[in-house]
Tab-separated table of C-alpha atoms in Angstrom:
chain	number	residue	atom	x	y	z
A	551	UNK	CA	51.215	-71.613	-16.278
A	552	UNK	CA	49.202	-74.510	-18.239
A	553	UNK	CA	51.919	-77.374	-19.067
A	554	UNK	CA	52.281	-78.116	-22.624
A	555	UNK	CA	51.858	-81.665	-24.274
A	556	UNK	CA	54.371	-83.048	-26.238
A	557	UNK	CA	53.219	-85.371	-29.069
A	558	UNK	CA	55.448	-86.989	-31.122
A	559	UNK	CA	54.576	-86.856	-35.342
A	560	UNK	CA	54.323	-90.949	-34.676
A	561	UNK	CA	51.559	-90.381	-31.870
A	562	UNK	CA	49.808	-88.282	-34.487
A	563	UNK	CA	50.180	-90.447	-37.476
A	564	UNK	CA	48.840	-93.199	-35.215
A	565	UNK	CA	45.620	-90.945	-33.978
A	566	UNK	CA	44.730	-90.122	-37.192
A	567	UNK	CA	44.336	-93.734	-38.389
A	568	UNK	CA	41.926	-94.592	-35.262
A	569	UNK	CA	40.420	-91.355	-35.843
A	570	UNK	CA	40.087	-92.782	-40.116
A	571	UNK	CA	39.391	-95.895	-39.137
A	572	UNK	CA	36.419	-95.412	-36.856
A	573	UNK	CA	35.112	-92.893	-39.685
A	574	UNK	CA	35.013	-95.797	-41.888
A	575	UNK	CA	33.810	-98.275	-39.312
A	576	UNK	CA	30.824	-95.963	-38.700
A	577	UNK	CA	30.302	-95.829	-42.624
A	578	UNK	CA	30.794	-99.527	-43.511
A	579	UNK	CA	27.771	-99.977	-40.358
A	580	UNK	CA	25.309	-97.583	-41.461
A	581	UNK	CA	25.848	-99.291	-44.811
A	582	UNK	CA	25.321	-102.744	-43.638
A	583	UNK	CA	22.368	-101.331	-41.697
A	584	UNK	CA	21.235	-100.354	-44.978
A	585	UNK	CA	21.832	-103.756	-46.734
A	586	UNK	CA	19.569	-105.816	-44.082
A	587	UNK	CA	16.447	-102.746	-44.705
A	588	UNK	CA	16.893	-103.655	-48.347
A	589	UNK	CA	16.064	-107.221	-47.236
A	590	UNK	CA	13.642	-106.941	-44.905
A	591	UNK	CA	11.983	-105.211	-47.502
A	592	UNK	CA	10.451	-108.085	-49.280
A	593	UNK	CA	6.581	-107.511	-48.238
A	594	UNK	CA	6.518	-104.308	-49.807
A	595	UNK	CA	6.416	-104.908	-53.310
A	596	UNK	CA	2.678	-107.173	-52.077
A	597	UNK	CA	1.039	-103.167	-51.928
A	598	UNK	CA	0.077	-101.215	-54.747
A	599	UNK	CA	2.624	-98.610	-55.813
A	600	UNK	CA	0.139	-95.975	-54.968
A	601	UNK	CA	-0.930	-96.689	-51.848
A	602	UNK	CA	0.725	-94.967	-48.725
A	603	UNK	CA	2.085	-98.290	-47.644
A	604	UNK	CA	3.832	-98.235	-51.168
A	605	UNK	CA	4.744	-95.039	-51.538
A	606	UNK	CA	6.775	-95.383	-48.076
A	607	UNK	CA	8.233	-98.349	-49.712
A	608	UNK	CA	9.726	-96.840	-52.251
A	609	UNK	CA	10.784	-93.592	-50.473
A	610	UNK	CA	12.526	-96.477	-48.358
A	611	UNK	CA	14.583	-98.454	-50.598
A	612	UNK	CA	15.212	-95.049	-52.774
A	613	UNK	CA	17.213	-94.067	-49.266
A	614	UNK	CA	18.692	-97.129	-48.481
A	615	UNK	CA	19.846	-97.957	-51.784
A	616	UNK	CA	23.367	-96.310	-51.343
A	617	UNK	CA	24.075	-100.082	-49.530
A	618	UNK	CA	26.576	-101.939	-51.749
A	619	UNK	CA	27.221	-98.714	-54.287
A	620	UNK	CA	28.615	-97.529	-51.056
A	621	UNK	CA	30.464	-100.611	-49.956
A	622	UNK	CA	32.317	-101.119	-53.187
A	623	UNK	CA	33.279	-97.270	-53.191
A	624	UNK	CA	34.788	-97.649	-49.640
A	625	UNK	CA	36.374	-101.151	-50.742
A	626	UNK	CA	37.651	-99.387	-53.896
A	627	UNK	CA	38.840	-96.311	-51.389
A	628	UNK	CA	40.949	-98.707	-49.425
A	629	UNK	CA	42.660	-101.052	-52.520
A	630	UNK	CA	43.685	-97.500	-53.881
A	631	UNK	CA	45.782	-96.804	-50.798
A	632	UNK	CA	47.138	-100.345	-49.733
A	633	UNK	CA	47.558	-101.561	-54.070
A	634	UNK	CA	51.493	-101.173	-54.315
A	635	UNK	CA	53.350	-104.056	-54.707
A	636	UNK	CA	53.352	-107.168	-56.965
A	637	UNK	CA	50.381	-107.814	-57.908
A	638	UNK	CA	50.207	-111.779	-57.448
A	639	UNK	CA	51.262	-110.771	-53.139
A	640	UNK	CA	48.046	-108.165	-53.551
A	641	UNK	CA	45.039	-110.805	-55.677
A	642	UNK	CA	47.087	-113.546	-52.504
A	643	UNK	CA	46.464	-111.066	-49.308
A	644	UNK	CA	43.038	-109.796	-50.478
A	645	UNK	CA	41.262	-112.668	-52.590
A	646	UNK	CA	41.828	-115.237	-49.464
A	647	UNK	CA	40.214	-112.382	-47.038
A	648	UNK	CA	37.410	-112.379	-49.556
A	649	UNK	CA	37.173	-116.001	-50.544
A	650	UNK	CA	37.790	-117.942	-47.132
A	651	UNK	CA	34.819	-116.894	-45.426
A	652	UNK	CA	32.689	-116.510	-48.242
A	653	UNK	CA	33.475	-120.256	-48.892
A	654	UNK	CA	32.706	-121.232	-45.103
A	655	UNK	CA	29.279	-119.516	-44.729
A	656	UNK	CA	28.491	-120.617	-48.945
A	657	UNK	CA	29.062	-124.384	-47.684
A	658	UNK	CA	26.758	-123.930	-44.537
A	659	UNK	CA	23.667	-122.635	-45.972
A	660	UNK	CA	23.831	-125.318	-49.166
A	661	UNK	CA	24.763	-127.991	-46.597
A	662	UNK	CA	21.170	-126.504	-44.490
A	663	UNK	CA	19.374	-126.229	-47.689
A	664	UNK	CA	19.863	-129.772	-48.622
A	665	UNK	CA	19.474	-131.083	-45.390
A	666	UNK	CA	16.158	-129.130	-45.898
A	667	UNK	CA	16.055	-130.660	-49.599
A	668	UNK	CA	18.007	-132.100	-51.732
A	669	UNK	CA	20.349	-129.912	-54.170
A	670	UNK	CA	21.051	-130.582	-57.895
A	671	UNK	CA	25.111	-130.893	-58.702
A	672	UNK	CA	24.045	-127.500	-61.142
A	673	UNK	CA	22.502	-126.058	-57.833
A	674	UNK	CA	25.585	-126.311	-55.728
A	675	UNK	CA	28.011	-125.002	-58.853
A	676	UNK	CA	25.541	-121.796	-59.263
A	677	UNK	CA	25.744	-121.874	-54.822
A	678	UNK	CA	29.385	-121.163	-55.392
A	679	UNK	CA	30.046	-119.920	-58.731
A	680	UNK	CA	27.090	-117.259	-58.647
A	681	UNK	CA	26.310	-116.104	-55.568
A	682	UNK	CA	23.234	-118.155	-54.805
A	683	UNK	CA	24.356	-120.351	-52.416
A	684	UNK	CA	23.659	-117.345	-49.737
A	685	UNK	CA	20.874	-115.688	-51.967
A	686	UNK	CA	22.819	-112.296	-52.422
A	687	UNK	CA	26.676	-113.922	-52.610
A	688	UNK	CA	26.283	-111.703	-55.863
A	689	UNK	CA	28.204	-109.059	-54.209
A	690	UNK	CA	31.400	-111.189	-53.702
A	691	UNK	CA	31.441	-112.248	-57.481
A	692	UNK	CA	31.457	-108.565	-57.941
A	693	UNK	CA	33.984	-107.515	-55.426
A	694	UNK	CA	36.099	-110.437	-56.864
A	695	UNK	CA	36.204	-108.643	-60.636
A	696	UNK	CA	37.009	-105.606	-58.580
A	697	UNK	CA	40.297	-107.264	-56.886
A	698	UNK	CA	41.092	-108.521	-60.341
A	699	UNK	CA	40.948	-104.809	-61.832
A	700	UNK	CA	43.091	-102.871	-58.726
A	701	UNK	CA	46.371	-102.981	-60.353
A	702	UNK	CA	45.566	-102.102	-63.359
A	703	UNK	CA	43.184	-98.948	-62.202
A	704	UNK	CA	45.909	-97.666	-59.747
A	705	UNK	CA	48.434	-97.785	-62.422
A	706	UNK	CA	46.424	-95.191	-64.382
A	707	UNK	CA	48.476	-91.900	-64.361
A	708	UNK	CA	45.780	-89.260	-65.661
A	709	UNK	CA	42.686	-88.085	-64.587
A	710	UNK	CA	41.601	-88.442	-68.263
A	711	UNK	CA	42.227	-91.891	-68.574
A	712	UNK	CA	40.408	-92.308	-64.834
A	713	UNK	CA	37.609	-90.344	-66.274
A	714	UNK	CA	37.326	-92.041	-69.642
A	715	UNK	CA	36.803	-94.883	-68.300
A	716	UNK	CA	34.620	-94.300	-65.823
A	717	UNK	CA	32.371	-92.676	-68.327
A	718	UNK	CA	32.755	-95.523	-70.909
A	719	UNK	CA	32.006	-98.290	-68.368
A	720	UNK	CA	29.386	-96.356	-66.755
A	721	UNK	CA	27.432	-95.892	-69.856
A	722	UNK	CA	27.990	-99.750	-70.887
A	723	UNK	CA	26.460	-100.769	-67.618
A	724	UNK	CA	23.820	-98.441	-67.662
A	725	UNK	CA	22.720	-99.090	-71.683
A	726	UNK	CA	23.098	-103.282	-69.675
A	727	UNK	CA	20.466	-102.404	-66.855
A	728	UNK	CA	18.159	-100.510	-68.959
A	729	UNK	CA	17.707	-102.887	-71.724
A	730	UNK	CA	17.924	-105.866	-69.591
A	731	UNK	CA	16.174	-105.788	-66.190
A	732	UNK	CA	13.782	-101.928	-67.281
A	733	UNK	CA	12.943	-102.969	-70.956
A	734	UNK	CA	12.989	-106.704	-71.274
A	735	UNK	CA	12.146	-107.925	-68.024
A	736	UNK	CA	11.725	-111.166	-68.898
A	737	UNK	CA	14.847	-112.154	-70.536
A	738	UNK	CA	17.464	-114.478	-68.739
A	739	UNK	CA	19.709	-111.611	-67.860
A	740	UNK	CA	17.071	-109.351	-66.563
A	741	UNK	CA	16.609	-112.439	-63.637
A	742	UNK	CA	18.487	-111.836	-60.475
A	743	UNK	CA	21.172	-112.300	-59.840
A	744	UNK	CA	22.594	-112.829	-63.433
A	745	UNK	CA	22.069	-108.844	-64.140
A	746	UNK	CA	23.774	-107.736	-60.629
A	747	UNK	CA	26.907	-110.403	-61.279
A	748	UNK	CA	28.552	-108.346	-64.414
A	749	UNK	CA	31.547	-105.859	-62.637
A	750	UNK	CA	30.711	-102.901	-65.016
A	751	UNK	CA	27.124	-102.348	-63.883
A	752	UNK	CA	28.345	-101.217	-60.788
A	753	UNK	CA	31.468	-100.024	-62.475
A	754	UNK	CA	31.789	-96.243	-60.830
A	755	UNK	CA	31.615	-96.805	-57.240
A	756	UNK	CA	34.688	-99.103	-57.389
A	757	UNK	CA	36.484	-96.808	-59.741
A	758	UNK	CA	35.444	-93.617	-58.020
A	759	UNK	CA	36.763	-94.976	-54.531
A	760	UNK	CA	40.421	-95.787	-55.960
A	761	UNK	CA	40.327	-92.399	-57.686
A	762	UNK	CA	39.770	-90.344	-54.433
A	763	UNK	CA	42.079	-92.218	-52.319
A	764	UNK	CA	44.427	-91.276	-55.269
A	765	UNK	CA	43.368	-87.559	-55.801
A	766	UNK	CA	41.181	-86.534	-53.388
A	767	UNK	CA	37.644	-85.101	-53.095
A	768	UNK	CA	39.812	-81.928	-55.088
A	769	UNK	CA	40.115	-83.775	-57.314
A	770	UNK	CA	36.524	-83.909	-58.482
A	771	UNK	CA	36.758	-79.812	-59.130
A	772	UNK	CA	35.182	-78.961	-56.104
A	773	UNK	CA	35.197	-80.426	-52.888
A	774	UNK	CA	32.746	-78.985	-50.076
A	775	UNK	CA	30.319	-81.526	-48.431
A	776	UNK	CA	27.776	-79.674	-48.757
A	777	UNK	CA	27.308	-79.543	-52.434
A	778	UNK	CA	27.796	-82.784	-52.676
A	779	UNK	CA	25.030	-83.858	-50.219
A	780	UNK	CA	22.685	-81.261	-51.958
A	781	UNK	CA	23.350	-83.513	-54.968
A	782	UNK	CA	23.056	-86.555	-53.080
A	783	UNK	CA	19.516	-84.807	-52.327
A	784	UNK	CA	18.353	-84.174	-55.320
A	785	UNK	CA	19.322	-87.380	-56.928
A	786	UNK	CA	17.275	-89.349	-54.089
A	787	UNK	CA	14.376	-87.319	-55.035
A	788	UNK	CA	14.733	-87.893	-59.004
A	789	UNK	CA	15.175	-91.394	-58.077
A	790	UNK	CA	12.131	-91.561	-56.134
A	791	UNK	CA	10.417	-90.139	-59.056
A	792	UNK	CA	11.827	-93.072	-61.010
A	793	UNK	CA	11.111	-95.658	-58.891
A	794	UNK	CA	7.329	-94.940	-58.747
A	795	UNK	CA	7.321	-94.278	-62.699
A	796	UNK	CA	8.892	-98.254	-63.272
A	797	UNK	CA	6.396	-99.068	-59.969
A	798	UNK	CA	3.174	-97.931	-61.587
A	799	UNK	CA	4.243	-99.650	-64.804
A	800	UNK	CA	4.328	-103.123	-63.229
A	801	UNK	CA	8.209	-103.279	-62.652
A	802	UNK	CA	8.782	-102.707	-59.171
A	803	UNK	CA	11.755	-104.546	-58.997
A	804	UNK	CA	13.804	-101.909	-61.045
A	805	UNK	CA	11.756	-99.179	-59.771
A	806	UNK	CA	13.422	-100.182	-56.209
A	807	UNK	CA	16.905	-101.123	-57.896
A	808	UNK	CA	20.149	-99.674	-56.620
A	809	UNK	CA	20.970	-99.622	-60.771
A	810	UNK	CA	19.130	-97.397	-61.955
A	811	UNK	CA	20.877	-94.443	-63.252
A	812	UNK	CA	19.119	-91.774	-60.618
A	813	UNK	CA	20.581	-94.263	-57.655
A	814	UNK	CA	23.850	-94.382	-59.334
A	815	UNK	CA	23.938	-90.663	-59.071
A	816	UNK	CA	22.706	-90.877	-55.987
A	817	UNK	CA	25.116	-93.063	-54.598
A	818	UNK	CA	28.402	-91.405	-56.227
A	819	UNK	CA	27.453	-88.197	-54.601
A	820	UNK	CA	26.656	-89.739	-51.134
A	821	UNK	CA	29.998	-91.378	-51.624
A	822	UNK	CA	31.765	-88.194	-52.157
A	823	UNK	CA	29.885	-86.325	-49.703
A	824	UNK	CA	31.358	-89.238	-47.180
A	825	UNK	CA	34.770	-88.397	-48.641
A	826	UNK	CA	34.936	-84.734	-47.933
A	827	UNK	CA	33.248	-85.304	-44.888
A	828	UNK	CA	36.493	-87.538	-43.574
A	829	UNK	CA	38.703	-84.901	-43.646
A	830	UNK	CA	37.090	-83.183	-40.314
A	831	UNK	CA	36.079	-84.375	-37.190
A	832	UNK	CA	32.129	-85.345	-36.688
A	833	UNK	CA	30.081	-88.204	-34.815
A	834	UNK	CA	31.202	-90.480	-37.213
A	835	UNK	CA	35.418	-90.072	-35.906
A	836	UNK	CA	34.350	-91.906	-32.816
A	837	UNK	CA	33.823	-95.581	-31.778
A	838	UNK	CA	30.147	-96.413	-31.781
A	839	UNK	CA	27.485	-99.358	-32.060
A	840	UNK	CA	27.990	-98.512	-36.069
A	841	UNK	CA	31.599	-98.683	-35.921
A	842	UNK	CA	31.067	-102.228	-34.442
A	843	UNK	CA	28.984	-103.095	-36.988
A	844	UNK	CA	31.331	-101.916	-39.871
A	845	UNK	CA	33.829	-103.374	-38.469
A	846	UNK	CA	31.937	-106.942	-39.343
A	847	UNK	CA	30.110	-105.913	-42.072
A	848	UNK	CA	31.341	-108.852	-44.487
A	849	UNK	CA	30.616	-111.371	-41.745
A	850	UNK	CA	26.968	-109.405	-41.285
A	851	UNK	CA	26.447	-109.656	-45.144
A	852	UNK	CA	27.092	-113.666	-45.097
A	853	UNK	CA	25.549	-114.621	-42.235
A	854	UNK	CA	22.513	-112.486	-42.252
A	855	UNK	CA	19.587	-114.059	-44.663
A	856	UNK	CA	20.293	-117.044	-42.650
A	857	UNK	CA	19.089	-115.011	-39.492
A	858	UNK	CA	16.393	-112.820	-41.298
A	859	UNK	CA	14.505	-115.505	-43.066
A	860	UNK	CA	13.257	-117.362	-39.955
A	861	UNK	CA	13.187	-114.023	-37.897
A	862	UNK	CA	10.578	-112.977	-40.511
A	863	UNK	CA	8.859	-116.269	-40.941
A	864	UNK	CA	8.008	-115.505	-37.062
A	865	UNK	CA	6.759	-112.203	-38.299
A	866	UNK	CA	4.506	-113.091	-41.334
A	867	UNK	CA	2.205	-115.392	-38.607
A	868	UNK	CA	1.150	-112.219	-37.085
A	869	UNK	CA	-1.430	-110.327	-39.798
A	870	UNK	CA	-1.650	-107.037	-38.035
A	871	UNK	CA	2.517	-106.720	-37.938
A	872	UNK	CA	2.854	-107.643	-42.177
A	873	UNK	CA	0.220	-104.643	-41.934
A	874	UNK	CA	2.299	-102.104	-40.712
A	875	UNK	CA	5.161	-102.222	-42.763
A	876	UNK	CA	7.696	-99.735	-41.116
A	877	UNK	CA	7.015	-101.163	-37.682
A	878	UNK	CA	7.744	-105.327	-39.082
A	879	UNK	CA	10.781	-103.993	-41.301
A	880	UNK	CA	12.155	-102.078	-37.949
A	881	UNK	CA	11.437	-105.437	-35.853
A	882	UNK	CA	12.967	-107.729	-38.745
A	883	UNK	CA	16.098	-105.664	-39.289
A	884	UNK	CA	16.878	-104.829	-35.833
A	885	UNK	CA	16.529	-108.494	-34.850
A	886	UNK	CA	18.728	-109.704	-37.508
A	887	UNK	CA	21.289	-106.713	-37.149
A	888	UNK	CA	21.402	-107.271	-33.243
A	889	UNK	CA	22.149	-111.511	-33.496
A	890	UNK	CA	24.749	-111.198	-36.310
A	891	UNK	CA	26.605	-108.681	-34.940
A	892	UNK	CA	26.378	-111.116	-31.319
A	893	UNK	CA	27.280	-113.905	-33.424
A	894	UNK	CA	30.379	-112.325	-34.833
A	895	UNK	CA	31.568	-110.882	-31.707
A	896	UNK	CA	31.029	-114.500	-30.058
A	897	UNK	CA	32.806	-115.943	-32.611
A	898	UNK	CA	36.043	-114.004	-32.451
A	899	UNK	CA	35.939	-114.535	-28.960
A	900	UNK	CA	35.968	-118.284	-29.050
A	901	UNK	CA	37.871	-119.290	-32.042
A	902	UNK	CA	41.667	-118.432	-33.175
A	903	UNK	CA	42.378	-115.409	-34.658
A	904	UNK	CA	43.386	-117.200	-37.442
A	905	UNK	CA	40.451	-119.376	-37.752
A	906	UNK	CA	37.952	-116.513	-36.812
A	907	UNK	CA	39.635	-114.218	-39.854
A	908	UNK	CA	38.837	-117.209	-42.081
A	909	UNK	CA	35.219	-117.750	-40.990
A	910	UNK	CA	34.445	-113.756	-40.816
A	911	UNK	CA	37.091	-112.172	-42.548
């Protein structure tokens, strides 16, 4: 007779939150993975858009471009579930896990960059205030706004008011993006980062991640993974098509944007692909290299340009390498991805927890 195993509902409970968590992990490090391709990326936009070298650039970035759409969806995903409560304990708690390390690694790189040169009063307000201190601190500005709107999204009791305003901000941020950086390209706000800082042009991920922590994949109408990656498909394709259409017409910056409305499309079904995907067990339920990753993905975002800017400086002295684009981007991303992820785990070795949560988050 086979003995039976016991398992209390608490042992359960407690196995399906590793089991979530590592799902997540693995998510949060493919997109980070993502996030350093988009970087090492740079070189690309030197080839014509119709050469095979920049054809496989855009095909590239149209793939990778899920990166922060993805992020804020899963950060979105997680403030809908943990959101309850006052809300001055909730902007306390999250805003200092945001802030404190963003702060740290914002004060390095100006304190390098004017040891390097010396930095302008204005340059060290826009360092902090803007994002540029790091180069792409954009994407803390943005999660900031986020924090600021939780309550008030997860205190919407409808799916019509969820829905009418994800429509209505979607459409503002899209009519932004399209006038901005697609039609007038050289207006102020078309200029990075000032047309990536704004919270509603990345409006739906955010809102889309509260709203199926809230409601469910179900709640979308239908909820099978695979319709939703056949979507997530399609919309890589049309955005591939649109990247080489704003390419050929001299704007390869937008053509390779993750805000253009085929990668939004994109990137919401990806997102709820990911979501109905979590509900059974796959690869991405167990510990991993990603998970690792994910699980220091903020730290990876911060410290990263600092590591990927030499790394490739190393690169660009060798002709042949810049050449062959997929071969330097592989070399320049796996570097960087491989040292950050060291230097994180180093650092929460040696410092206080305390300390290390400050300086990584």
């Amino acid at each position: 007779m086979i003995p039976v195993k016991y398992t209390s509902n608490a042992a359960m409970k407690r196995h399906e939150r590793a089991a979530r968590s590592s799902y997540w992990d693995n998510w949060k490090g493919i997109a980070i993975v993502a996030v350093v391709i988009i970087h090492s990326c740079g070189e690309l936009s030197n080839f014509p858009p119709d050469s095979l070298t920049g054809l496989f650039g855009i095909g590239l970035r149209q793939a990778v471009n899920f990166a922060v759409p993805i992020f804020l969806a899963i950060a979105g995903f997680f403030a809908g579930r943990g959101s309850s409560g006052p809300s001055g304990e909730f902007y306390r708690k999250r805003l200092t896990r945001i802030l404190a390390p963003y702060l740290v690694w914002t004060t390095i790189y100006l304190v390098r960059d004017g040891l390097a040169d010396s930095l302008t009063i204005r340059q060290v307000i826009k360092g902090y205030f803007f994002g540029t201190g790091i180069g792409i601190g954009y994407f803390v500005i943005v999660l900031i706004q986020f924090t600021l709107l939780t309550p008030f999204i997860t205190r919407l009791n409808s799916r019509r008011k969820h829905f009418s305003i994800m429509i209505t901000m979607t459409v503002v941020g899209v009519f932004f993006t399209y006038y901005f950086p697609a039609l007038h390209p050289d207006s102020p706000l078309a200029r990075f980062p000032a047309y990536a800082l704004p919270f509603f042009v990345w409006y739906p991920f955010f809102h889309l991640g509260v709203y199926v922590s809230q409601q469910g994949v179900a709640g979308i109408t239908f909820d099978r993974p695979r319709t939703f990656i056949a979507l997530a498909f399609t919309f890589a394709v049309a955005g591939f098509i649109e990247g080489y259409f704003w390419a050929i017409q001299g704007n390869y910056g937008f053509g390779t944007s993750q805000l253009k409305l085929s990668n939004i499309l994109y990137s919401a079904s990806l997102f709820l692909a990911i979501a109905a995907l979590s509900r059974g067990n796959s690869v991405f339920n167990h510990e991993s290299w990603l998970a690792v990753a994910g699980r220091n993905s903020y730290a990876i975002y911060l410290i990263h340009m600092m590591l990927l800017v030499p790394f490739q400086q190393v690169a660009n002295s060798y002709s042949g390498l810049v050449g062959v684009q997929p071969l330097y981007i592989f070399i320049s991303a796996s570097t960087t991805l491989i040292a950050c992820v060291a230097l994180a785990l180093i650092l929460r070795r040696l410092l206080p927890q305390r300390v290390a949560t400050m300086v990584l988050g």
